[in-house]
PDB file of C-alpha atoms and ligand atoms in Angstrom:
ATOM      1  CA  MET A   8      38.015  19.457  -8.091  1.00  0.00           C
ATOM      2  CA  ARG A   9      36.753  18.990  -4.614  1.00  0.00           C
ATOM      3  CA  ARG A  10      33.482  20.810  -3.978  1.00  0.00           C
ATOM      4  CA  THR A  11      32.680  22.131  -0.570  1.00  0.00           C
ATOM      5  CA  PHE A  12      29.151  22.547   0.687  1.00  0.00           C
ATOM      6  CA  HIS A  13      28.875  26.002   2.165  1.00  0.00           C
ATOM      7  CA  PRO A  14      25.884  26.338   4.510  1.00  0.00           C
ATOM      8  CA  LEU A  15      24.831  29.545   2.795  1.00  0.00           C
ATOM      9  CA  SER A  16      25.270  28.347  -0.763  1.00  0.00           C
ATOM     10  CA  PRO A  17      22.248  28.850  -2.987  1.00  0.00           C
ATOM     11  CA  PHE A  18      21.809  25.151  -2.970  1.00  0.00           C
ATOM     12  CA  ALA A  19      21.665  24.970   0.830  1.00  0.00           C
ATOM     13  CA  LEU A  20      19.201  27.816   0.968  1.00  0.00           C
ATOM     14  CA  VAL A  21      16.920  26.085  -1.589  1.00  0.00           C
ATOM     15  CA  LEU A  22      17.208  22.871   0.380  1.00  0.00           C
ATOM     16  CA  LEU A  23      16.339  24.709   3.615  1.00  0.00           C
ATOM     17  CA  PHE A  24      13.356  26.260   1.912  1.00  0.00           C
ATOM     18  CA  VAL A  25      12.085  22.942   0.698  1.00  0.00           C
ATOM     19  CA  LEU A  26      12.510  21.328   4.112  1.00  0.00           C
ATOM     20  CA  LEU A  27      10.652  24.164   5.765  1.00  0.00           C
ATOM     21  CA  LEU A  28       7.806  23.825   3.280  1.00  0.00           C
ATOM     22  CA  ALA A  29       7.670  20.064   3.420  1.00  0.00           C
ATOM     23  CA  PRO A  30       5.253  19.539   6.376  1.00  0.00           C
ATOM     24  CA  SER A  31       2.604  21.794   4.997  1.00  0.00           C
ATOM     25  CA  ALA A  32       2.946  20.260   1.543  1.00  0.00           C
ATOM     26  CA  ALA A  33       2.482  16.712   2.593  1.00  0.00           C
ATOM     27  CA  ALA A  34       0.966  14.646  -0.113  1.00  0.00           C
ATOM     28  CA  GLU A  35      -2.705  14.005  -0.361  1.00  0.00           C
ATOM     29  CA  VAL A  36      -1.829  10.623  -1.714  1.00  0.00           C
ATOM     30  CA  LEU A  37      -2.980   7.879   0.579  1.00  0.00           C
ATOM     31  CA  ASP A  38      -0.331   5.311  -0.251  1.00  0.00           C
ATOM     32  CA  GLY A  39       0.486   2.419   2.014  1.00  0.00           C
ATOM     33  CA  LYS A  40       3.088   4.334   3.959  1.00  0.00           C
ATOM     34  CA  GLU A  41       0.804   7.307   4.619  1.00  0.00           C
ATOM     35  CA  ILE A  42      -2.047   5.024   5.618  1.00  0.00           C
ATOM     36  CA  VAL A  43       0.052   3.163   8.116  1.00  0.00           C
ATOM     37  CA  ARG A  44       1.266   6.470   9.548  1.00  0.00           C
ATOM     38  CA  LEU A  45      -2.308   7.699   9.979  1.00  0.00           C
ATOM     39  CA  GLU A  46      -3.787   4.472  11.309  1.00  0.00           C
ATOM     40  CA  ALA A  47      -1.102   4.073  14.031  1.00  0.00           C
ATOM     41  CA  LYS A  48      -3.217   5.884  16.597  1.00  0.00           C
ATOM     42  CA  GLY A  49      -6.694   4.782  15.683  1.00  0.00           C
ATOM     43  CA  HIS A  50      -8.665   1.698  15.206  1.00  0.00           C
ATOM     44  CA  SER A  51     -11.007   2.665  12.443  1.00  0.00           C
ATOM     45  CA  CYS A  52     -11.528   0.375   9.492  1.00  0.00           C
ATOM     46  CA  ALA A  53     -12.506   1.511   6.063  1.00  0.00           C
ATOM     47  CA  ILE A  54     -13.841  -1.448   4.108  1.00  0.00           C
ATOM     48  CA  THR A  55     -13.454  -0.788   0.330  1.00  0.00           C
ATOM     49  CA  PHE A  56     -14.766  -2.789  -2.616  1.00  0.00           C
ATOM     50  CA  ASP A  57     -13.272  -2.272  -6.026  1.00  0.00           C
ATOM     51  CA  ASP A  58     -14.251  -3.060  -9.706  1.00  0.00           C
ATOM     52  CA  GLY A  59     -17.992  -3.180  -9.272  1.00  0.00           C
ATOM     53  CA  PRO A  60     -20.811  -2.814  -9.370  1.00  0.00           C
ATOM     54  CA  GLY A  61     -21.350  -6.509 -10.375  1.00  0.00           C
ATOM     55  CA  ARG A  62     -23.789  -9.390 -10.047  1.00  0.00           C
ATOM     56  CA  HIS A  63     -23.050  -9.901  -6.366  1.00  0.00           C
ATOM     57  CA  THR A  64     -23.110  -6.293  -5.245  1.00  0.00           C
ATOM     58  CA  ALA A  65     -26.933  -6.297  -4.310  1.00  0.00           C
ATOM     59  CA  ARG A  66     -26.330  -9.163  -1.991  1.00  0.00           C
ATOM     60  CA  LEU A  67     -23.369  -7.355  -0.433  1.00  0.00           C
ATOM     61  CA  LEU A  68     -25.489  -4.245  -0.009  1.00  0.00           C
ATOM     62  CA  ASP A  69     -28.182  -6.344   1.791  1.00  0.00           C
ATOM     63  CA  LEU A  70     -25.688  -7.727   4.318  1.00  0.00           C
ATOM     64  CA  LEU A  71     -24.023  -4.355   4.909  1.00  0.00           C
ATOM     65  CA  ARG A  72     -27.461  -2.881   5.579  1.00  0.00           C
ATOM     66  CA  GLU A  73     -28.355  -5.695   7.992  1.00  0.00           C
ATOM     67  CA  ARG A  74     -25.189  -4.888  10.005  1.00  0.00           C
ATOM     68  CA  GLY A  75     -25.334  -1.126   9.630  1.00  0.00           C
ATOM     69  CA  ILE A  76     -21.812  -1.051   8.234  1.00  0.00           C
ATOM     70  CA  PRO A  77     -20.876   1.757   5.894  1.00  0.00           C
ATOM     71  CA  ALA A  78     -18.466   0.766   3.036  1.00  0.00           C
ATOM     72  CA  THR A  79     -16.595   2.536   0.270  1.00  0.00           C
ATOM     73  CA  PHE A  80     -17.056   1.472  -3.353  1.00  0.00           C
ATOM     74  CA  PHE A  81     -14.386   2.207  -5.996  1.00  0.00           C
ATOM     75  CA  VAL A  82     -16.484   1.661  -9.096  1.00  0.00           C
ATOM     76  CA  LEU A  83     -15.623   1.335 -12.782  1.00  0.00           C
ATOM     77  CA  GLY A  84     -17.469   3.718 -15.129  1.00  0.00           C
ATOM     78  CA  ASP A  85     -18.036   0.839 -17.450  1.00  0.00           C
ATOM     79  CA  HIS A  86     -19.939  -1.073 -14.786  1.00  0.00           C
ATOM     80  CA  VAL A  87     -21.741   1.988 -13.531  1.00  0.00           C
ATOM     81  CA  GLU A  88     -23.260   2.439 -16.940  1.00  0.00           C
ATOM     82  CA  LYS A  89     -24.596  -1.136 -16.863  1.00  0.00           C
ATOM     83  CA  ALA A  90     -26.048  -0.862 -13.220  1.00  0.00           C
ATOM     84  CA  PRO A  91     -26.644   2.707 -12.285  1.00  0.00           C
ATOM     85  CA  ASP A  92     -29.405   1.786  -9.855  1.00  0.00           C
ATOM     86  CA  LEU A  93     -26.972  -0.205  -7.729  1.00  0.00           C
ATOM     87  CA  VAL A  94     -24.749   2.787  -7.481  1.00  0.00           C
ATOM     88  CA  ARG A  95     -27.677   5.046  -6.539  1.00  0.00           C
ATOM     89  CA  ARG A  96     -28.539   2.449  -3.912  1.00  0.00           C
ATOM     90  CA  MET A  97     -25.020   2.562  -2.512  1.00  0.00           C
ATOM     91  CA  VAL A  98     -25.313   6.318  -1.872  1.00  0.00           C
ATOM     92  CA  GLN A  99     -28.869   6.071  -0.553  1.00  0.00           C
ATOM     93  CA  GLU A 100     -27.767   3.448   2.048  1.00  0.00           C
ATOM     94  CA  GLY A 101     -24.872   5.576   3.369  1.00  0.00           C
ATOM     95  CA  HIS A 102     -21.916   4.187   1.420  1.00  0.00           C
ATOM     96  CA  GLU A 103     -19.324   6.259  -0.309  1.00  0.00           C
ATOM     97  CA  VAL A 104     -18.768   5.946  -4.042  1.00  0.00           C
ATOM     98  CA  ASN A 105     -15.516   6.766  -5.672  1.00  0.00           C
ATOM     99  CA  ASN A 106     -13.667   6.579  -9.011  1.00  0.00           C
ATOM    100  CA  HIS A 107     -11.661   3.514 -10.129  1.00  0.00           C
ATOM    101  CA  SER A 108     -11.306   4.509 -13.793  1.00  0.00           C
ATOM    102  CA  TYR A 109     -13.597   3.648 -16.746  1.00  0.00           C
ATOM    103  CA  ASP A 110     -12.366   0.190 -17.738  1.00  0.00           C
ATOM    104  CA  HIS A 111      -9.403  -0.687 -15.529  1.00  0.00           C
ATOM    105  CA  PRO A 112      -6.201  -0.049 -17.381  1.00  0.00           C
ATOM    106  CA  ALA A 113      -2.804   0.112 -15.779  1.00  0.00           C
ATOM    107  CA  PHE A 114      -2.253   3.879 -15.543  1.00  0.00           C
ATOM    108  CA  ARG A 115       1.561   3.686 -15.754  1.00  0.00           C
ATOM    109  CA  LYS A 116       1.134   2.310 -19.298  1.00  0.00           C
ATOM    110  CA  LEU A 117      -1.006   5.293 -20.342  1.00  0.00           C
ATOM    111  CA  ASN A 118       0.182   8.820 -21.183  1.00  0.00           C
ATOM    112  CA  ALA A 119      -1.136  11.754 -19.147  1.00  0.00           C
ATOM    113  CA  ALA A 120      -3.932  12.569 -21.558  1.00  0.00           C
ATOM    114  CA  GLU A 121      -5.112   8.949 -21.716  1.00  0.00           C
ATOM    115  CA  GLN A 122      -5.004   8.786 -17.872  1.00  0.00           C
ATOM    116  CA  GLN A 123      -7.129  11.905 -17.630  1.00  0.00           C
ATOM    117  CA  ARG A 124      -9.655  10.637 -20.152  1.00  0.00           C
ATOM    118  CA  GLU A 125     -10.091   7.362 -18.084  1.00  0.00           C
ATOM    119  CA  MET A 126     -10.494   9.325 -14.886  1.00  0.00           C
ATOM    120  CA  GLU A 127     -12.820  12.029 -16.144  1.00  0.00           C
ATOM    121  CA  ARG A 128     -15.026   9.682 -18.180  1.00  0.00           C
ATOM    122  CA  THR A 129     -16.007   7.913 -14.893  1.00  0.00           C
ATOM    123  CA  GLU A 130     -16.241  11.311 -13.124  1.00  0.00           C
ATOM    124  CA  ARG A 131     -18.859  12.506 -15.666  1.00  0.00           C
ATOM    125  CA  ILE A 132     -20.897   9.203 -15.332  1.00  0.00           C
ATOM    126  CA  LEU A 133     -20.925   9.491 -11.610  1.00  0.00           C
ATOM    127  CA  ASN A 134     -21.602  13.293 -11.654  1.00  0.00           C
ATOM    128  CA  ASN A 135     -24.690  12.477 -13.838  1.00  0.00           C
ATOM    129  CA  LEU A 136     -25.946  10.374 -10.966  1.00  0.00           C
ATOM    130  CA  GLY A 137     -25.373  13.296  -8.598  1.00  0.00           C
ATOM    131  CA  ILE A 138     -22.249  11.688  -7.191  1.00  0.00           C
ATOM    132  CA  HIS A 139     -19.040  13.652  -6.715  1.00  0.00           C
ATOM    133  CA  PRO A 140     -16.194  11.313  -5.705  1.00  0.00           C
ATOM    134  CA  ARG A 141     -13.544  12.492  -3.364  1.00  0.00           C
ATOM    135  CA  PHE A 142     -11.080   9.666  -4.115  1.00  0.00           C
ATOM    136  CA  PHE A 143      -9.494   8.064  -7.058  1.00  0.00           C
ATOM    137  CA  ARG A 144      -7.950   4.621  -6.792  1.00  0.00           C
ATOM    138  CA  PRO A 145      -5.728   3.609  -9.764  1.00  0.00           C
ATOM    139  CA  PRO A 146      -6.354   0.120 -10.992  1.00  0.00           C
ATOM    140  CA  TYR A 147      -3.655  -2.368  -9.782  1.00  0.00           C
ATOM    141  CA  GLY A 148      -2.337   0.502  -7.610  1.00  0.00           C
ATOM    142  CA  SER A 149      -0.455   1.545 -10.711  1.00  0.00           C
ATOM    143  CA  TYR A 150       0.198   5.315 -10.961  1.00  0.00           C
ATOM    144  CA  ASN A 151       2.852   7.845 -11.595  1.00  0.00           C
ATOM    145  CA  ALA A 152       3.352  11.636 -11.315  1.00  0.00           C
ATOM    146  CA  ASP A 153       0.850  12.200 -14.218  1.00  0.00           C
ATOM    147  CA  THR A 154      -1.850  10.343 -12.260  1.00  0.00           C
ATOM    148  CA  VAL A 155      -1.264  12.437  -9.161  1.00  0.00           C
ATOM    149  CA  ARG A 156      -1.375  15.648 -11.209  1.00  0.00           C
ATOM    150  CA  ASP A 157      -4.612  14.612 -13.071  1.00  0.00           C
ATOM    151  CA  ALA A 158      -6.191  13.470  -9.888  1.00  0.00           C
ATOM    152  CA  ALA A 159      -5.432  16.926  -8.320  1.00  0.00           C
ATOM    153  CA  LYS A 160      -6.860  18.672 -11.351  1.00  0.00           C
ATOM    154  CA  ASP A 161     -10.143  16.796 -10.825  1.00  0.00           C
ATOM    155  CA  ASN A 162      -9.984  17.471  -7.020  1.00  0.00           C
ATOM    156  CA  LEU A 163      -9.457  13.802  -6.322  1.00  0.00           C
ATOM    157  CA  ILE A 164      -7.316  12.325  -3.613  1.00  0.00           C
ATOM    158  CA  LEU A 165      -5.363   9.368  -4.807  1.00  0.00           C
ATOM    159  CA  ALA A 166      -6.025   6.482  -2.426  1.00  0.00           C
ATOM    160  CA  LEU A 167      -4.581   3.023  -2.110  1.00  0.00           C
ATOM    161  CA  TRP A 168      -5.019   0.515   0.794  1.00  0.00           C
ATOM    162  CA  SER A 169      -3.179  -1.023   3.720  1.00  0.00           C
ATOM    163  CA  VAL A 170      -4.794  -4.466   4.091  1.00  0.00           C
ATOM    164  CA  ASP A 171      -5.161  -6.570   1.007  1.00  0.00           C
ATOM    165  CA  SER A 172      -7.600  -9.490   1.120  1.00  0.00           C
ATOM    166  CA  LEU A 173      -6.122 -10.981  -2.076  1.00  0.00           C
ATOM    167  CA  ASP A 174      -9.667 -12.057  -2.742  1.00  0.00           C
ATOM    168  CA  TRP A 175      -9.092 -12.022  -6.503  1.00  0.00           C
ATOM    169  CA  LYS A 176      -6.501 -14.705  -6.113  1.00  0.00           C
ATOM    170  CA  TYR A 177      -7.663 -16.918  -3.269  1.00  0.00           C
ATOM    171  CA  ARG A 178     -11.356 -17.630  -3.731  1.00  0.00           C
ATOM    172  CA  THR A 179     -12.133 -19.271  -0.407  1.00  0.00           C
ATOM    173  CA  VAL A 180     -13.808 -17.745   2.625  1.00  0.00           C
ATOM    174  CA  ARG A 181     -11.059 -19.115   4.874  1.00  0.00           C
ATOM    175  CA  ALA A 182      -8.281 -17.595   2.825  1.00  0.00           C
ATOM    176  CA  ILE A 183      -9.927 -14.162   2.593  1.00  0.00           C
ATOM    177  CA  GLU A 184     -10.435 -14.195   6.411  1.00  0.00           C
ATOM    178  CA  GLY A 185      -6.845 -15.302   6.923  1.00  0.00           C
ATOM    179  CA  HIS A 186      -5.606 -12.292   5.035  1.00  0.00           C
ATOM    180  CA  VAL A 187      -7.595  -9.625   6.738  1.00  0.00           C
ATOM    181  CA  VAL A 188      -8.492 -10.712  10.265  1.00  0.00           C
ATOM    182  CA  PRO A 189      -5.520 -10.050  12.592  1.00  0.00           C
ATOM    183  CA  ARG A 190      -4.676 -12.679  15.288  1.00  0.00           C
ATOM    184  CA  SER A 191      -4.025 -10.202  18.119  1.00  0.00           C
ATOM    185  CA  PRO A 192      -7.170  -8.796  19.803  1.00  0.00           C
ATOM    186  CA  GLY A 193      -7.924  -5.126  19.122  1.00  0.00           C
ATOM    187  CA  SER A 194      -5.413  -4.772  16.356  1.00  0.00           C
ATOM    188  CA  ALA A 195      -7.776  -4.525  13.352  1.00  0.00           C
ATOM    189  CA  ARG A 196      -7.363  -1.189  11.485  1.00  0.00           C
ATOM    190  CA  GLY A 197      -6.659   0.278   8.162  1.00  0.00           C
ATOM    191  CA  ILE A 198      -8.051   0.557   4.681  1.00  0.00           C
ATOM    192  CA  PHE A 199      -9.159  -2.877   3.551  1.00  0.00           C
ATOM    193  CA  LEU A 200      -9.229  -3.944  -0.105  1.00  0.00           C
ATOM    194  CA  PHE A 201     -11.942  -6.296  -1.393  1.00  0.00           C
ATOM    195  CA  HIS A 202     -13.667  -6.846  -4.740  1.00  0.00           C
ATOM    196  CA  ASP A 203     -17.414  -7.103  -4.852  1.00  0.00           C
ATOM    197  CA  ILE A 204     -17.296  -8.739  -8.286  1.00  0.00           C
ATOM    198  CA  HIS A 205     -16.414 -12.113  -6.757  1.00  0.00           C
ATOM    199  CA  ARG A 206     -19.048 -14.377  -5.265  1.00  0.00           C
ATOM    200  CA  THR A 207     -16.575 -15.751  -2.685  1.00  0.00           C
ATOM    201  CA  THR A 208     -15.839 -12.240  -1.422  1.00  0.00           C
ATOM    202  CA  VAL A 209     -19.505 -11.551  -0.725  1.00  0.00           C
ATOM    203  CA  ASP A 210     -19.801 -15.049   0.711  1.00  0.00           C
ATOM    204  CA  ALA A 211     -16.948 -14.219   3.166  1.00  0.00           C
ATOM    205  CA  MET A 212     -18.181 -10.870   4.300  1.00  0.00           C
ATOM    206  CA  PRO A 213     -20.589 -11.881   7.126  1.00  0.00           C
ATOM    207  CA  ASP A 214     -17.803 -13.743   8.884  1.00  0.00           C
ATOM    208  CA  VAL A 215     -15.069 -11.342   7.935  1.00  0.00           C
ATOM    209  CA  LEU A 216     -17.019  -8.270   9.195  1.00  0.00           C
ATOM    210  CA  ASP A 217     -18.082  -9.995  12.443  1.00  0.00           C
ATOM    211  CA  LYS A 218     -14.501 -11.089  13.182  1.00  0.00           C
ATOM    212  CA  LEU A 219     -13.025  -7.682  12.330  1.00  0.00           C
ATOM    213  CA  ALA A 220     -15.611  -6.076  14.674  1.00  0.00           C
ATOM    214  CA  ARG A 221     -14.528  -8.442  17.443  1.00  0.00           C
ATOM    215  CA  GLN A 222     -10.844  -7.510  16.722  1.00  0.00           C
ATOM    216  CA  GLY A 223     -11.533  -3.816  17.279  1.00  0.00           C
ATOM    217  CA  CYS A 224     -12.771  -2.463  14.019  1.00  0.00           C
ATOM    218  CA  ARG A 225     -14.980   0.611  14.050  1.00  0.00           C
ATOM    219  CA  PHE A 226     -16.305   0.695  10.567  1.00  0.00           C
ATOM    220  CA  VAL A 227     -16.204   4.015   8.675  1.00  0.00           C
ATOM    221  CA  THR A 228     -16.210   5.257   5.064  1.00  0.00           C
ATOM    222  CA  LEU A 229     -12.879   6.278   3.617  1.00  0.00           C
ATOM    223  CA  SER A 230     -13.798  10.007   3.986  1.00  0.00           C
ATOM    224  CA  GLN A 231     -14.668   9.413   7.630  1.00  0.00           C
ATOM    225  CA  TRP A 232     -11.407   7.520   8.033  1.00  0.00           C
ATOM    226  CA  LEU A 233      -9.373  10.324   6.638  1.00  0.00           C
ATOM    227  CA  ASP A 234     -11.251  13.079   8.454  1.00  0.00           C
ATOM    228  CA  SER A 235     -10.894  11.317  11.819  1.00  0.00           C
ATOM    229  CA  ARG A 236      -7.158  11.179  11.459  1.00  0.00           C
ATOM    230  CA  PRO A 237      -5.397  11.266  14.828  1.00  0.00           C
ATOM    231  CA  GLN A 238      -4.363  14.367  16.803  1.00  0.00           C
ATOM    232  CA  GLY A 239      -1.087  15.760  15.570  1.00  0.00           C
ATOM    233  CA  ALA A 240      -1.568  14.563  12.044  1.00  0.00           C
ATOM    234  CA  LYS A 241      -1.894  17.128   9.317  1.00  0.00           C
ATOM    235  CA  GLU A 242      -5.221  19.070   9.312  1.00  0.00           C
ATOM    236  CA  HIS A 243      -7.570  18.302   6.574  1.00  0.00           C
ATOM    237  CA  SER A 244     -10.232  20.616   5.416  1.00  0.00           C
ATOM    238  CA  GLY A 245     -13.291  18.711   6.774  1.00  0.00           C
ATOM    239  CA  GLN A 246     -16.307  18.548   4.567  1.00  0.00           C
ATOM    240  CA  GLU A 247     -19.846  18.091   5.779  1.00  0.00           C
ATOM    241  CA  GLU A 248     -20.712  16.210   2.672  1.00  0.00           C
ATOM    242  CA  PRO A 249     -17.750  13.976   1.800  1.00  0.00           C
ATOM    243  CA  GLN A 250     -19.400  12.875  -1.390  1.00  0.00           C
ATOM    244  CA  GLN A 251     -19.646  16.373  -2.734  1.00  0.00           C
ATOM    245  CA  THR A 252     -16.193  17.677  -2.575  1.00  0.00           C
ATOM    246  CA  GLY A 253     -12.530  16.767  -2.777  1.00  0.00           C
ATOM    247  CA  ASP A 254      -9.148  17.936  -1.868  1.00  0.00           C
ATOM    248  CA  PRO A 255      -6.509  18.214  -4.514  1.00  0.00           C
ATOM    249  CA  ALA A 256      -3.402  16.204  -4.249  1.00  0.00           C
ATOM    250  CA  LYS A 257      -0.773  18.669  -3.251  1.00  0.00           C
ATOM    251  CA  THR A 258       2.422  17.026  -4.124  1.00  0.00           C
ATOM    252  CA  GLN A 259       3.536  14.361  -6.441  1.00  0.00           C
ATOM    253  CA  LYS A 260       5.376  11.211  -5.805  1.00  0.00           C
ATOM    254  CA  GLU A 261       6.149   8.094  -7.658  1.00  0.00           C
ATOM    255  CA  PRO A 262       5.556   4.674  -6.035  1.00  0.00           C
ATOM    256  CA  GLU A 263       8.674   2.622  -5.734  1.00  0.00           C
ATOM    257  CA  SER A 264       6.943  -0.300  -7.256  1.00  0.00           C
ATOM    258  CA  ASN A 265       3.469  -1.499  -8.156  1.00  0.00           C
ATOM    259  CA  PRO A 266       1.776  -3.853  -5.775  1.00  0.00           C
ATOM    260  CA  PRO A 267       1.243  -7.230  -7.505  1.00  0.00           C
ATOM    261  CA  GLY A 268      -2.069  -8.615  -8.701  1.00  0.00           C
ATOM    262  CA  PRO A 269      -5.103  -7.391 -10.524  1.00  0.00           C
ATOM    263  CA  PHE A 270      -6.696  -5.049  -7.994  1.00  0.00           C
TER     264      PHE A 270
HETATM  265 NI1   NI B 316      -9.374  -2.800  -9.555  1.00  0.00          NI
END
């Protein structure tokens, strides 16, 4: 039987309702597509370091301090327990600290309860240091609707990245630079992904940061990056103390595929 689609059918009304609601219910999931949309009008650069703190983190903090550059750290609860003083130092020196799970599992391989345990274990560890993350970054960029829901429950915005240094894969300063410093002047922007657990990454940072600055980067924390979103973009409830509060993810979406590599 041929079905006709009447404009006033219940289905059409539901669809209309969903479309009308859509703009205000935009996701608080900073996936690659959303980041590119937000960065299109700005030049700010959020430099993020995952998987620490580690043995090279103190040296990284030294060189960030020398340059007055704020960074954002997505830490593992497991590593925070071993080096809480480094994490306290991050906050004291103006960096932002966020949640990257307890011991770096691929969230899509965990059930909802397991995902929540991973997330909340690190939340508790950070809360005990007086740190209240605003963002959660799933290891490997691997997440599903359960992750988005769990993050929302914990008032965490799920955040990925837009510029991948591939520093876990190519352990040379030249390769890291090649992946993150754009050739055209003034075009550096986005959320940059690095890992402070690798010596080569920290070795590369002085050159990388200087070159990014020359290519137009204005360095900000991830909270500052999100709160300075361009005119016309969705309003975000600005927080005076980005470390202390979070916005729940408001909708759920599944990524089409996981980005490759051990992030
Ligand atoms: Ni990671």
